[in-house]
Amino acid sequence: MSAAELNVVLAGAMIVLLAATAAVRLSARAGLPTLLVYLAIGLVIGEAGLGLEFEDAQLTQNLGLIALAVILAEGGLTTRWSVIRPVVGVSALLATLGVGISVAVTAFVAHAALNFDWRTSILLAAAVGSTDAAAVFSVLRRLPLAGRLGATLEAESGFNDPPVVILVTLVVSDAWTQANPVTALGQVGYQLAVGVLVGLVVGRVAQWVLSRSALPAAGLYPIATLAMALFAYAGAGMINASGLLAAYVTGLWLGNAPLPHRRATLGFAEGTAWLAQIGLFVLLGLLVSPGRLAAALVPALVVGGALLLLARPLTVLVCATGFRVPWREQVFMSWAGLRGAVPIVVATIPLSAGLPAASTVFDVVFVLVVVFTLIQGPTLPFLARRLGIAAAGQALDLTVESAPLEEAGAELLQVGVPEGSRLVGVYVDELRLPAGAAVSLVVRTGRAFVPTGHTVVRAGDQLLVVTTESARRQTERRLRAVARAGRLARWFGEHGDDPPPAVTSAPTSAADPAGNSPATSAADSPAISAADSRPPSTSGRLVRRIRPRTRTDIS
């Protein structure tokens, strides 16, 4: 390739990258995973669009698995262990037993309704058996879900990719005609257990090395961190263990370790994960032959319908009931089983192996992902509101320039105040944030101002809270406590624990202490604790008696 040709290729690639970057805003507004936009870009520049032909399934599979490792490593780096620790049990069960139930039910429907042979049915069911980390992270992290619910779905998406890849590899290989179920389960167990072990070992060693290394430039720390996660992926693969799980566990370990330049590392990992997603989805879009997709529509609707309406709800019911997950959360978990890049990448495994039905499996999976992402993605915010499972006052990390924060040893939190939150009507000084934390800015109806202690919090406000690193946990707990039980949260025994305790109390119709709209009932929202069922009017009268008359709201 000459220098002139290389420039043309590079210019074209950068145009695609810029278009994909600009498309993120469009997909965010529509509530869709960005994968749909990226797949569309691949189709546009492919054989049916601009005429670029690409049919290398093996290359797509190899690059796709590496891209998934990067995405999972970033997911681990940005996940707090304190949040997912309480849900590791249910997430692991969903990622193992749940995958098995989903594959069994979906394969039976594919065999009975579409007359596929059992091998093709199992391949198809296994390919769509796992939720997709990229899709789940991109959609659910924009929803103010209760910590337990969002953490469960994110952890499941990080854990359930490896079992599916292992299962499809077994079915595609010659072991399909030789291995018995016990042997297959043993291989799956070995790959998962050793993958976790490799991830833990590499993560611990990486923490020790990075925390004691004096690199000459701050930008080298993010590179070294991501390299450690990919080393775990490659190392696990060399001993026939799950590299994807190893990369996720390494990222999870390092993301919760006190590493130098942590914020810069997270920003670099996020950017690299976006680049991996863009490249992966565009590549998958190029691999598709649009002329075959029409024939795959009916099988995709049948398999997807069985997966969404039968297999996924049954999986959640069996795996989550024993952990006392409320039925409202189970309904949301059933609908939020998003499929994305993982099923399509997994479907390239039989394609690269040259199985007779591989093209059918790939086309059905591709159509299924596109159609059901269009159905599920935009409806998740509506469903969360209808089920009452949005987390009032949930503190979210604000993406900021990291260097000045590291020098100051501080962090920024952005807190949204939704309708029905007990934060509404509370004075800023009544938040009683711990030492080292303060509300530094309030954004209300598009206008920002610096609050005083007399500022009253209103519904729809965005609070910018500055806190030291040591006070962050206490700050989040205090905000959650006030959001659930009002300004007298401590009197009612509410301490903002994450996740909140299960609620069985009856709903209350009493007005909020500040005289605002009736509070959300405890039965309607697991984000509100049992303390909410106590008559808030009592605390309201007490606060009104001691409240100074000179205070005024800042509008």
Short mmCIF file of C-alpha atoms in Angstrom, two decimals, residues 424-427 430 456 487-488 511-517 536-551:
data_model
loop_
_atom_site.label_atom_id
_atom_site.label_comp_id
_atom_site.label_asym_id
_atom_site.label_seq_id
_atom_site.Cartn_x
_atom_site.Cartn_y
_atom_site.Cartn_z
CA VAL A 424 -37.36 18.17 48.35
CA GLY A 425 -38.04 20.92 50.87
CA VAL A 426 -34.86 20.32 52.87
CA TYR A 427 -32.55 23.25 53.60
CA GLU A 430 -30.20 20.44 57.15
CA VAL A 456 -34.20 24.95 49.87
CA ARG A 487 -34.35 15.63 57.35
CA LEU A 488 -34.96 13.52 60.47
CA ALA A 511 -47.51 14.80 52.83
CA ASP A 512 -43.79 15.33 52.86
CA PRO A 513 -42.40 17.37 55.81
CA ALA A 514 -41.95 20.46 53.70
CA GLY A 515 -45.53 20.40 52.51
CA ASN A 516 -44.71 19.13 49.04
CA SER A 517 -46.39 16.37 47.04
CA PRO A 536 -43.86 12.11 58.25
CA SER A 537 -46.31 14.76 59.34
CA THR A 538 -45.03 14.40 62.92
CA SER A 539 -41.50 15.24 61.89
CA GLY A 540 -42.87 17.98 59.68
CA ARG A 541 -44.60 19.72 62.60
CA LEU A 542 -41.48 19.43 64.76
CA VAL A 543 -39.27 20.92 62.06
CA ARG A 544 -41.70 23.73 61.38
CA ARG A 545 -41.68 24.73 65.08
CA ILE A 546 -37.90 24.96 65.24
CA ARG A 547 -37.39 26.45 61.77
CA PRO A 548 -36.33 30.13 61.82
CA ARG A 549 -38.90 32.39 60.23
CA THR A 550 -36.27 34.49 58.48
CA ARG A 551 -35.24 31.78 56.05
#
